[in-house]
Amino acid sequence: MTASLDTLPKIGAPATRALHSAGYQALRDLAGVPRAELAKLHGMGPKALAIIQSALEEHDLSLG
């Protein structure tokens, strides 16, 4: 199943809350965002970053 650009991928609740509080509501919002910037968010770990990157790559997109 391809990840939707309109929602966030299935990552842990802390990572999802971190993205929402930083203003990221959908996968499309994360395209081009520097990986290091997301890694600074409280609750965002390497596993969540890998899931996000993988979901973006399904749409030929990537983190910055």
Short mmCIF file of N, CA and C in Angstrom, two decimals:
data_model
loop_
_atom_site.label_atom_id
_atom_site.label_comp_id
_atom_site.label_asym_id
_atom_site.label_seq_id
_atom_site.Cartn_x
_atom_site.Cartn_y
_atom_site.Cartn_z
N MET A 1 0.84 -1.19 0.00
CA MET A 1 0.00 0.00 0.00
C MET A 1 0.88 1.25 0.00
N THR A 2 0.56 2.17 -0.83
CA THR A 2 1.33 3.41 -0.93
C THR A 2 0.87 4.38 0.15
N ALA A 3 1.82 5.04 0.78
CA ALA A 3 1.50 6.03 1.79
C ALA A 3 0.79 7.21 1.13
N SER A 4 -0.19 7.76 1.82
CA SER A 4 -0.91 8.92 1.30
C SER A 4 -0.13 10.19 1.61
N LEU A 5 -0.10 11.11 0.66
CA LEU A 5 0.55 12.41 0.91
C LEU A 5 -0.31 13.29 1.80
N ASP A 6 -1.57 12.91 2.01
CA ASP A 6 -2.50 13.75 2.77
C ASP A 6 -2.51 13.45 4.26
N THR A 7 -1.82 12.38 4.67
CA THR A 7 -1.77 12.02 6.08
C THR A 7 -0.32 11.73 6.46
N LEU A 8 -0.07 11.63 7.74
CA LEU A 8 1.26 11.24 8.19
C LEU A 8 1.34 9.72 8.20
N PRO A 9 2.53 9.15 7.94
CA PRO A 9 2.65 7.69 8.00
C PRO A 9 2.49 7.21 9.44
N LYS A 10 2.31 5.90 9.60
CA LYS A 10 2.14 5.31 10.92
C LYS A 10 3.48 5.30 11.66
N ILE A 11 3.67 6.32 12.48
CA ILE A 11 4.84 6.40 13.35
C ILE A 11 4.31 6.48 14.77
N GLY A 12 5.16 6.41 15.74
CA GLY A 12 4.70 6.43 17.12
C GLY A 12 3.98 7.71 17.50
N ALA A 13 3.16 7.62 18.54
CA ALA A 13 2.39 8.78 19.00
C ALA A 13 3.28 9.97 19.37
N PRO A 14 4.41 9.78 20.07
CA PRO A 14 5.24 10.94 20.40
C PRO A 14 5.76 11.66 19.15
N ALA A 15 6.15 10.88 18.14
CA ALA A 15 6.65 11.48 16.90
C ALA A 15 5.53 12.20 16.16
N THR A 16 4.34 11.60 16.15
CA THR A 16 3.19 12.23 15.49
C THR A 16 2.85 13.55 16.19
N ARG A 17 2.83 13.54 17.52
CA ARG A 17 2.55 14.78 18.27
C ARG A 17 3.60 15.83 17.98
N ALA A 18 4.86 15.42 17.90
CA ALA A 18 5.94 16.36 17.63
C ALA A 18 5.75 17.02 16.27
N LEU A 19 5.38 16.23 15.26
CA LEU A 19 5.15 16.78 13.93
C LEU A 19 3.97 17.74 13.92
N HIS A 20 2.87 17.34 14.57
CA HIS A 20 1.69 18.21 14.61
C HIS A 20 2.00 19.52 15.31
N SER A 21 2.72 19.46 16.42
CA SER A 21 3.01 20.70 17.15
C SER A 21 3.98 21.60 16.39
N ALA A 22 4.77 21.00 15.48
CA ALA A 22 5.69 21.79 14.66
C ALA A 22 5.00 22.28 13.38
N GLY A 23 3.72 21.93 13.20
CA GLY A 23 2.97 22.43 12.06
C GLY A 23 2.91 21.50 10.86
N TYR A 24 3.40 20.28 11.01
CA TYR A 24 3.37 19.32 9.91
C TYR A 24 2.14 18.43 10.08
N GLN A 25 1.19 18.55 9.14
CA GLN A 25 -0.06 17.80 9.25
C GLN A 25 -0.15 16.63 8.29
N ALA A 26 0.66 16.64 7.24
CA ALA A 26 0.57 15.60 6.21
C ALA A 26 1.97 15.26 5.70
N LEU A 27 2.08 14.11 5.07
CA LEU A 27 3.37 13.66 4.52
C LEU A 27 3.93 14.69 3.55
N ARG A 28 3.06 15.29 2.72
CA ARG A 28 3.53 16.28 1.73
C ARG A 28 4.23 17.46 2.40
N ASP A 29 3.84 17.79 3.65
CA ASP A 29 4.47 18.91 4.37
C ASP A 29 5.93 18.62 4.70
N LEU A 30 6.31 17.36 4.70
CA LEU A 30 7.66 16.97 5.13
C LEU A 30 8.65 16.89 3.97
N ALA A 31 8.17 16.93 2.75
CA ALA A 31 9.06 16.84 1.59
C ALA A 31 10.02 18.02 1.59
N GLY A 32 11.30 17.72 1.55
CA GLY A 32 12.32 18.77 1.50
C GLY A 32 12.74 19.33 2.84
N VAL A 33 12.04 18.94 3.91
CA VAL A 33 12.43 19.41 5.24
C VAL A 33 13.73 18.71 5.64
N PRO A 34 14.72 19.48 6.12
CA PRO A 34 15.98 18.83 6.51
C PRO A 34 15.78 17.77 7.59
N ARG A 35 16.37 16.61 7.36
CA ARG A 35 16.28 15.49 8.32
C ARG A 35 16.75 15.94 9.71
N ALA A 36 17.82 16.73 9.74
CA ALA A 36 18.37 17.20 11.03
C ALA A 36 17.36 18.06 11.79
N GLU A 37 16.56 18.83 11.05
CA GLU A 37 15.54 19.67 11.69
C GLU A 37 14.47 18.81 12.35
N LEU A 38 14.04 17.77 11.65
CA LEU A 38 13.03 16.87 12.23
C LEU A 38 13.61 16.08 13.40
N ALA A 39 14.88 15.71 13.31
CA ALA A 39 15.51 14.93 14.38
C ALA A 39 15.57 15.70 15.69
N LYS A 40 15.53 17.03 15.62
CA LYS A 40 15.57 17.86 16.83
C LYS A 40 14.24 17.85 17.58
N LEU A 41 13.16 17.46 16.92
CA LEU A 41 11.85 17.49 17.56
C LEU A 41 11.79 16.44 18.66
N HIS A 42 11.23 16.82 19.81
CA HIS A 42 11.10 15.90 20.94
C HIS A 42 10.16 14.77 20.56
N GLY A 43 10.64 13.54 20.67
CA GLY A 43 9.83 12.38 20.33
C GLY A 43 10.12 11.80 18.96
N MET A 44 10.94 12.50 18.19
CA MET A 44 11.26 12.03 16.83
C MET A 44 12.56 11.23 16.87
N GLY A 45 12.47 9.95 16.59
CA GLY A 45 13.65 9.10 16.64
C GLY A 45 14.04 8.59 15.26
N PRO A 46 15.14 7.85 15.20
CA PRO A 46 15.63 7.33 13.92
C PRO A 46 14.62 6.43 13.20
N LYS A 47 13.86 5.65 13.96
CA LYS A 47 12.87 4.76 13.33
C LYS A 47 11.79 5.58 12.64
N ALA A 48 11.26 6.60 13.32
CA ALA A 48 10.23 7.45 12.72
C ALA A 48 10.77 8.17 11.49
N LEU A 49 12.00 8.65 11.56
CA LEU A 49 12.60 9.34 10.41
C LEU A 49 12.74 8.38 9.22
N ALA A 50 13.11 7.14 9.49
CA ALA A 50 13.25 6.15 8.42
C ALA A 50 11.89 5.85 7.78
N ILE A 51 10.85 5.75 8.59
CA ILE A 51 9.50 5.50 8.06
C ILE A 51 9.05 6.66 7.19
N ILE A 52 9.30 7.89 7.66
CA ILE A 52 8.93 9.08 6.89
C ILE A 52 9.69 9.10 5.56
N GLN A 53 10.99 8.88 5.60
CA GLN A 53 11.80 8.89 4.38
C GLN A 53 11.29 7.84 3.40
N SER A 54 11.01 6.64 3.89
CA SER A 54 10.52 5.57 3.04
C SER A 54 9.18 5.93 2.41
N ALA A 55 8.28 6.53 3.21
CA ALA A 55 6.97 6.93 2.68
C ALA A 55 7.12 8.01 1.61
N LEU A 56 8.03 8.95 1.84
CA LEU A 56 8.27 10.00 0.83
C LEU A 56 8.83 9.42 -0.47
N GLU A 57 9.72 8.46 -0.33
CA GLU A 57 10.34 7.86 -1.53
C GLU A 57 9.32 7.14 -2.40
N GLU A 58 8.20 6.70 -1.82
CA GLU A 58 7.14 6.08 -2.62
C GLU A 58 6.56 7.08 -3.62
N HIS A 59 6.73 8.36 -3.34
CA HIS A 59 6.20 9.43 -4.21
C HIS A 59 7.33 10.19 -4.91
N ASP A 60 8.51 9.57 -4.96
CA ASP A 60 9.70 10.21 -5.54
C ASP A 60 10.04 11.53 -4.85
N LEU A 61 9.79 11.57 -3.55
CA LEU A 61 10.13 12.74 -2.73
C LEU A 61 11.16 12.30 -1.69
N SER A 62 11.66 13.26 -0.93
CA SER A 62 12.68 12.95 0.05
C SER A 62 12.74 14.05 1.11
N LEU A 63 13.31 13.70 2.26
CA LEU A 63 13.64 14.73 3.23
C LEU A 63 14.79 15.55 2.68
N GLY A 64 14.98 16.73 3.20
CA GLY A 64 16.05 17.61 2.70
C GLY A 64 17.40 17.18 3.21
#
